[in-house]
């Protein structure tokens, strides 16, 4: 089958074997996949990874589970052992020996087929489009914030970042009824949030007193802006990873009693439900579609500044 | 009156005017005061401050409040305006224009007299000794942790630091019934925790999988040790401030979904109650007493490595 292979920071479309699902896994024919910032980071060598990239996908189950056979599915990306202390404690996304689709020791979704544990798969409801369902994984990541902290209508919430993840986080947090401000670098993208949030260009922003700030720029400056805008005892949700280290004024964190919360993968079912209920708009984020054989061009496109979602169609 | 004055990183015992309490404030005659690590940091120029040092004290109310007149009191160190958004929101210890006893714009307790708002004062119960009551302020700071996060008997908790604050935190957290480990650099101090906690020398420690870690060493290496020992989704309580910045692997915080919580001043009443009930031992921490005129020698003593509490007696 065709697949987009990463090795030594170099991408190539190559022919590889169709995966052989292990016990408990299903063979999934990929019908749509999304390029994520993490994919771009992997290409930059941010994490070491060799193999097929891709972790946002919609597919059709070809083998491995009778109930799901022929159904459209999306898949949780962390494949857990189910037996370690972390799994037993109910934190399978942090399993000590986990593999992660297209990120850690498991071939990913930029291919004609992939294999994932059946337990990771979720059926896509009939009236959720395949394009929309490609956003379930990042939408779940957005919803993880509300698994970790309470966000209520009483909270003044700031989102730093108007990109792919920022757009999803903004929509999910707006549903709480909170007093929401989105700060970003792109007027057009901020405009997308203006019906449910106050918006401001990063260069002009000097807000303060926020109860909660969510950082999703992938840029250490975003962290600084978020930190500066928090009230004492406020909460800073760290949603994006950075290449390199972060320089933190720890004493100010202590004196102001700030809480920092790292936030990663989230729950799929609520994400699917929100799409099914039409409460989240994602189509506007799709900037381009490329066939899998043009994956290199798709990556070039996705890497341009300000580009939202680029899809691959195997 | 005699007072210990800090100016340009230099301490001197000098004669100054007895404070004139403002409206709503009481004049307190200091009978005992404790030297804290923050005092040592202030002398090192960590924060800019000029004036009388000292914020841990027991005193007797001389004027300003009829009900408290002649009573032994301890005092909360943050004097709040009561009118700003932060005060109105119920966070007076973070008041935007607060003064802080012996730390920010308010003369402190290393003097014969001090002045504090009556609202900040708490009567010391008759059968709590004056020595013991000197520990109410740091004990309250230890209890702040449980104001911020839940600690239960199910939690594996790590304390990094066996110093003054570490000893108090260890005793307060032990009361939760949690599975407690204290890591420090001094066998004698660790021994003090061995009846209610597992103890280990920092040089030999390589524990992992803790639900909660409390960092109270004042050393960035303590942060690193605490971070490394946490399980995914664990909580790191930052209890000590550092001169300089902290270098943090932000991506690992995100990937492991770690929560960092800055923690400072805490509630006085529960601290007084614990001392009254005899549930916390503090006397063993007193290493020396000095008269106020020997405050410079007291500071030299307090600055020696491994020294616990040095008291001043005006």
mmCIF file of C-alpha atoms in Angstrom, chain B residues 133-313:
data_model
loop_
_atom_site.group_PDB
_atom_site.id
_atom_site.type_symbol
_atom_site.label_atom_id
_atom_site.label_comp_id
_atom_site.label_asym_id
_atom_site.label_seq_id
_atom_site.Cartn_x
_atom_site.Cartn_y
_atom_site.Cartn_z
ATOM 1 C CA UNK B 133 2.401 30.097 68.447
ATOM 2 C CA UNK B 134 5.383 31.613 66.640
ATOM 3 C CA UNK B 135 4.909 28.776 64.162
ATOM 4 C CA UNK B 136 1.308 29.644 63.269
ATOM 5 C CA UNK B 137 2.300 31.637 60.168
ATOM 6 C CA UNK B 138 4.481 28.933 58.545
ATOM 7 C CA UNK B 139 2.034 26.238 59.684
ATOM 8 C CA UNK B 140 -0.757 28.124 57.924
ATOM 9 C CA UNK B 141 1.428 28.228 54.811
ATOM 10 C CA UNK B 142 1.781 24.445 55.056
ATOM 11 C CA UNK B 143 -2.000 24.087 55.350
ATOM 12 C CA UNK B 144 -2.518 26.214 52.246
ATOM 13 C CA UNK B 145 -1.672 23.110 50.203
ATOM 14 C CA UNK B 146 -4.861 21.428 51.375
ATOM 15 C CA UNK B 147 -6.854 24.581 50.600
ATOM 16 C CA UNK B 148 -5.716 24.181 46.991
ATOM 17 C CA UNK B 149 -5.690 20.447 46.313
ATOM 18 C CA UNK B 150 -7.313 17.371 47.798
ATOM 19 C CA UNK B 151 -4.925 15.068 49.603
ATOM 20 C CA UNK B 152 -6.484 11.802 50.721
ATOM 21 C CA UNK B 153 -5.468 8.533 52.303
ATOM 22 C CA UNK B 154 -5.325 7.048 48.799
ATOM 23 C CA UNK B 155 -2.565 9.369 47.627
ATOM 24 C CA UNK B 156 1.147 8.611 47.421
ATOM 25 C CA UNK B 157 2.681 11.919 48.425
ATOM 26 C CA UNK B 158 6.306 13.037 48.206
ATOM 27 C CA UNK B 159 7.819 15.967 50.065
ATOM 28 C CA UNK B 160 11.165 17.233 48.796
ATOM 29 C CA UNK B 161 12.803 19.190 51.601
ATOM 30 C CA UNK B 162 13.256 18.438 55.294
ATOM 31 C CA UNK B 163 13.750 22.037 56.455
ATOM 32 C CA UNK B 164 11.503 24.315 58.480
ATOM 33 C CA UNK B 165 8.616 24.357 56.032
ATOM 34 C CA UNK B 166 9.110 20.732 54.988
ATOM 35 C CA UNK B 167 8.778 19.589 58.597
ATOM 36 C CA UNK B 168 5.458 21.411 58.983
ATOM 37 C CA UNK B 169 4.140 20.265 55.615
ATOM 38 C CA UNK B 170 5.097 16.685 56.440
ATOM 39 C CA UNK B 171 3.183 16.759 59.718
ATOM 40 C CA UNK B 172 0.086 18.362 58.208
ATOM 41 C CA UNK B 173 -0.036 15.982 55.250
ATOM 42 C CA UNK B 174 0.548 12.968 57.509
ATOM 43 C CA UNK B 175 -2.751 13.852 59.211
ATOM 44 C CA UNK B 176 -4.573 13.037 55.951
ATOM 45 C CA UNK B 177 -3.465 9.427 56.226
ATOM 46 C CA UNK B 178 -1.739 9.607 52.863
ATOM 47 C CA UNK B 179 1.199 7.367 51.970
ATOM 48 C CA UNK B 180 3.959 9.868 52.679
ATOM 49 C CA UNK B 181 7.642 9.973 51.722
ATOM 50 C CA UNK B 182 9.978 12.764 52.836
ATOM 51 C CA UNK B 183 13.242 13.298 50.984
ATOM 52 C CA UNK B 184 15.902 15.592 52.416
ATOM 53 C CA UNK B 185 19.575 16.141 52.968
ATOM 54 C CA UNK B 186 19.839 15.741 56.745
ATOM 55 C CA UNK B 187 19.579 12.395 58.508
ATOM 56 C CA UNK B 188 18.654 14.050 61.794
ATOM 57 C CA UNK B 189 15.766 15.969 60.276
ATOM 58 C CA UNK B 190 14.535 12.999 58.284
ATOM 59 C CA UNK B 191 14.560 11.029 61.513
ATOM 60 C CA UNK B 192 11.991 13.539 62.822
ATOM 61 C CA UNK B 193 9.573 12.409 60.094
ATOM 62 C CA UNK B 194 10.253 8.710 60.361
ATOM 63 C CA UNK B 195 7.377 7.952 62.705
ATOM 64 C CA UNK B 196 4.788 9.003 60.140
ATOM 65 C CA UNK B 197 6.578 8.885 56.774
ATOM 66 C CA UNK B 198 9.071 6.918 54.755
ATOM 67 C CA UNK B 199 12.270 8.943 54.561
ATOM 68 C CA UNK B 200 15.179 8.978 52.166
ATOM 69 C CA UNK B 201 18.322 10.993 51.576
ATOM 70 C CA UNK B 202 18.079 13.108 48.434
ATOM 71 C CA UNK B 203 21.312 11.649 47.074
ATOM 72 C CA UNK B 204 19.838 8.146 47.197
ATOM 73 C CA UNK B 205 16.318 8.928 46.047
ATOM 74 C CA UNK B 206 15.037 7.766 42.684
ATOM 75 C CA UNK B 207 11.368 7.195 43.472
ATOM 76 C CA UNK B 208 8.632 7.450 40.868
ATOM 77 C CA UNK B 209 4.893 7.195 40.445
ATOM 78 C CA UNK B 210 3.870 9.688 43.131
ATOM 79 C CA UNK B 211 0.399 11.240 42.860
ATOM 80 C CA UNK B 212 1.497 14.471 44.515
ATOM 81 C CA UNK B 213 4.918 16.018 45.077
ATOM 82 C CA UNK B 214 5.558 19.067 47.234
ATOM 83 C CA UNK B 215 8.706 21.047 46.552
ATOM 84 C CA UNK B 216 9.947 23.057 49.531
ATOM 85 C CA UNK B 217 13.717 23.129 49.198
ATOM 86 C CA UNK B 218 14.138 26.575 47.681
ATOM 87 C CA UNK B 219 16.468 24.938 45.161
ATOM 88 C CA UNK B 220 15.658 24.379 41.457
ATOM 89 C CA UNK B 221 17.082 20.866 41.798
ATOM 90 C CA UNK B 222 14.256 20.144 44.202
ATOM 91 C CA UNK B 223 11.817 21.008 41.432
ATOM 92 C CA UNK B 224 13.556 18.617 39.045
ATOM 93 C CA UNK B 225 13.486 15.798 41.586
ATOM 94 C CA UNK B 226 9.811 16.386 42.352
ATOM 95 C CA UNK B 227 8.906 16.516 38.668
ATOM 96 C CA UNK B 228 10.749 13.315 37.854
ATOM 97 C CA UNK B 229 9.017 11.441 40.677
ATOM 98 C CA UNK B 230 5.446 12.237 39.569
ATOM 99 C CA UNK B 231 3.127 9.870 37.780
ATOM 100 C CA UNK B 232 1.317 11.113 34.662
ATOM 101 C CA UNK B 233 -1.475 13.516 35.656
ATOM 102 C CA UNK B 234 0.281 14.035 38.976
ATOM 103 C CA UNK B 235 0.377 17.336 40.852
ATOM 104 C CA UNK B 236 3.501 19.269 41.803
ATOM 105 C CA UNK B 237 2.992 21.817 44.566
ATOM 106 C CA UNK B 238 5.555 24.601 44.367
ATOM 107 C CA UNK B 239 5.964 25.831 47.913
ATOM 108 C CA UNK B 240 9.310 27.574 47.760
ATOM 109 C CA UNK B 241 10.527 30.489 45.736
ATOM 110 C CA UNK B 242 13.832 30.582 43.903
ATOM 111 C CA UNK B 243 16.174 33.379 43.165
ATOM 112 C CA UNK B 244 16.369 33.387 39.376
ATOM 113 C CA UNK B 245 14.296 31.564 36.816
ATOM 114 C CA UNK B 246 13.266 27.959 36.457
ATOM 115 C CA UNK B 247 13.990 25.971 33.330
ATOM 116 C CA UNK B 248 10.993 23.738 32.572
ATOM 117 C CA UNK B 249 10.481 21.035 29.959
ATOM 118 C CA UNK B 250 7.054 22.347 29.003
ATOM 119 C CA UNK B 251 6.367 19.640 26.440
ATOM 120 C CA UNK B 252 6.772 16.922 29.043
ATOM 121 C CA UNK B 253 4.354 18.817 31.303
ATOM 122 C CA UNK B 254 1.823 18.731 28.451
ATOM 123 C CA UNK B 255 2.451 15.143 27.372
ATOM 124 C CA UNK B 256 2.277 13.862 30.957
ATOM 125 C CA UNK B 257 -0.583 16.260 31.778
ATOM 126 C CA UNK B 258 1.141 17.416 34.955
ATOM 127 C CA UNK B 259 -0.457 20.083 37.161
ATOM 128 C CA UNK B 260 1.804 22.638 38.858
ATOM 129 C CA UNK B 261 0.351 24.583 41.756
ATOM 130 C CA UNK B 262 2.020 27.648 43.268
ATOM 131 C CA UNK B 263 1.265 27.845 46.982
ATOM 132 C CA UNK B 264 1.924 30.627 49.484
ATOM 133 C CA UNK B 265 0.169 31.975 52.621
ATOM 134 C CA UNK B 266 -2.529 29.930 54.283
ATOM 135 C CA UNK B 267 -5.376 29.997 56.795
ATOM 136 C CA UNK B 268 -4.502 30.875 60.426
ATOM 137 C CA UNK B 269 -7.481 29.412 62.286
ATOM 138 C CA UNK B 270 -6.887 25.755 61.300
ATOM 139 C CA UNK B 271 -3.200 26.235 62.122
ATOM 140 C CA UNK B 272 -4.013 27.548 65.600
ATOM 141 C CA UNK B 273 -6.478 24.707 66.087
ATOM 142 C CA UNK B 274 -3.910 22.044 65.211
ATOM 143 C CA UNK B 275 -1.463 23.502 67.724
ATOM 144 C CA UNK B 276 -4.223 23.705 70.334
ATOM 145 C CA UNK B 277 -5.086 20.047 69.754
ATOM 146 C CA UNK B 278 -1.427 19.092 70.061
ATOM 147 C CA UNK B 279 -1.471 17.500 66.632
ATOM 148 C CA UNK B 280 1.630 19.296 65.370
ATOM 149 C CA UNK B 281 5.032 19.339 67.106
ATOM 150 C CA UNK B 282 7.099 22.448 66.622
ATOM 151 C CA UNK B 283 9.294 22.834 69.714
ATOM 152 C CA UNK B 284 11.969 20.485 68.383
ATOM 153 C CA UNK B 285 12.535 22.937 65.530
ATOM 154 C CA UNK B 286 13.706 25.740 67.818
ATOM 155 C CA UNK B 287 17.485 25.788 67.605
ATOM 156 C CA UNK B 288 18.227 29.050 69.369
ATOM 157 C CA UNK B 289 16.791 32.198 70.933
ATOM 158 C CA UNK B 290 18.426 35.599 70.694
ATOM 159 C CA UNK B 291 17.476 38.922 72.217
ATOM 160 C CA UNK B 292 16.508 41.485 69.584
ATOM 161 C CA UNK B 293 19.722 43.462 70.127
ATOM 162 C CA UNK B 294 21.634 40.349 68.996
ATOM 163 C CA UNK B 295 19.558 40.025 65.822
ATOM 164 C CA UNK B 296 22.637 40.091 63.592
ATOM 165 C CA UNK B 297 24.023 37.042 65.372
ATOM 166 C CA UNK B 298 20.581 35.436 65.123
ATOM 167 C CA UNK B 299 20.641 35.924 61.355
ATOM 168 C CA UNK B 300 24.135 34.465 61.101
ATOM 169 C CA UNK B 301 22.905 31.452 63.023
ATOM 170 C CA UNK B 302 19.744 31.089 60.946
ATOM 171 C CA UNK B 303 21.790 31.213 57.737
ATOM 172 C CA UNK B 304 23.956 28.218 58.663
ATOM 173 C CA UNK B 305 23.201 25.167 56.519
ATOM 174 C CA UNK B 306 20.638 22.857 58.014
ATOM 175 C CA UNK B 307 19.539 25.140 60.844
ATOM 176 C CA UNK B 308 15.840 25.025 61.652
ATOM 177 C CA UNK B 309 14.105 27.822 63.602
ATOM 178 C CA UNK B 310 15.898 30.716 65.258
ATOM 179 C CA UNK B 311 13.725 32.923 67.466
ATOM 180 C CA UNK B 312 14.112 36.551 68.414
ATOM 181 C CA UNK B 313 12.936 37.787 71.803
#
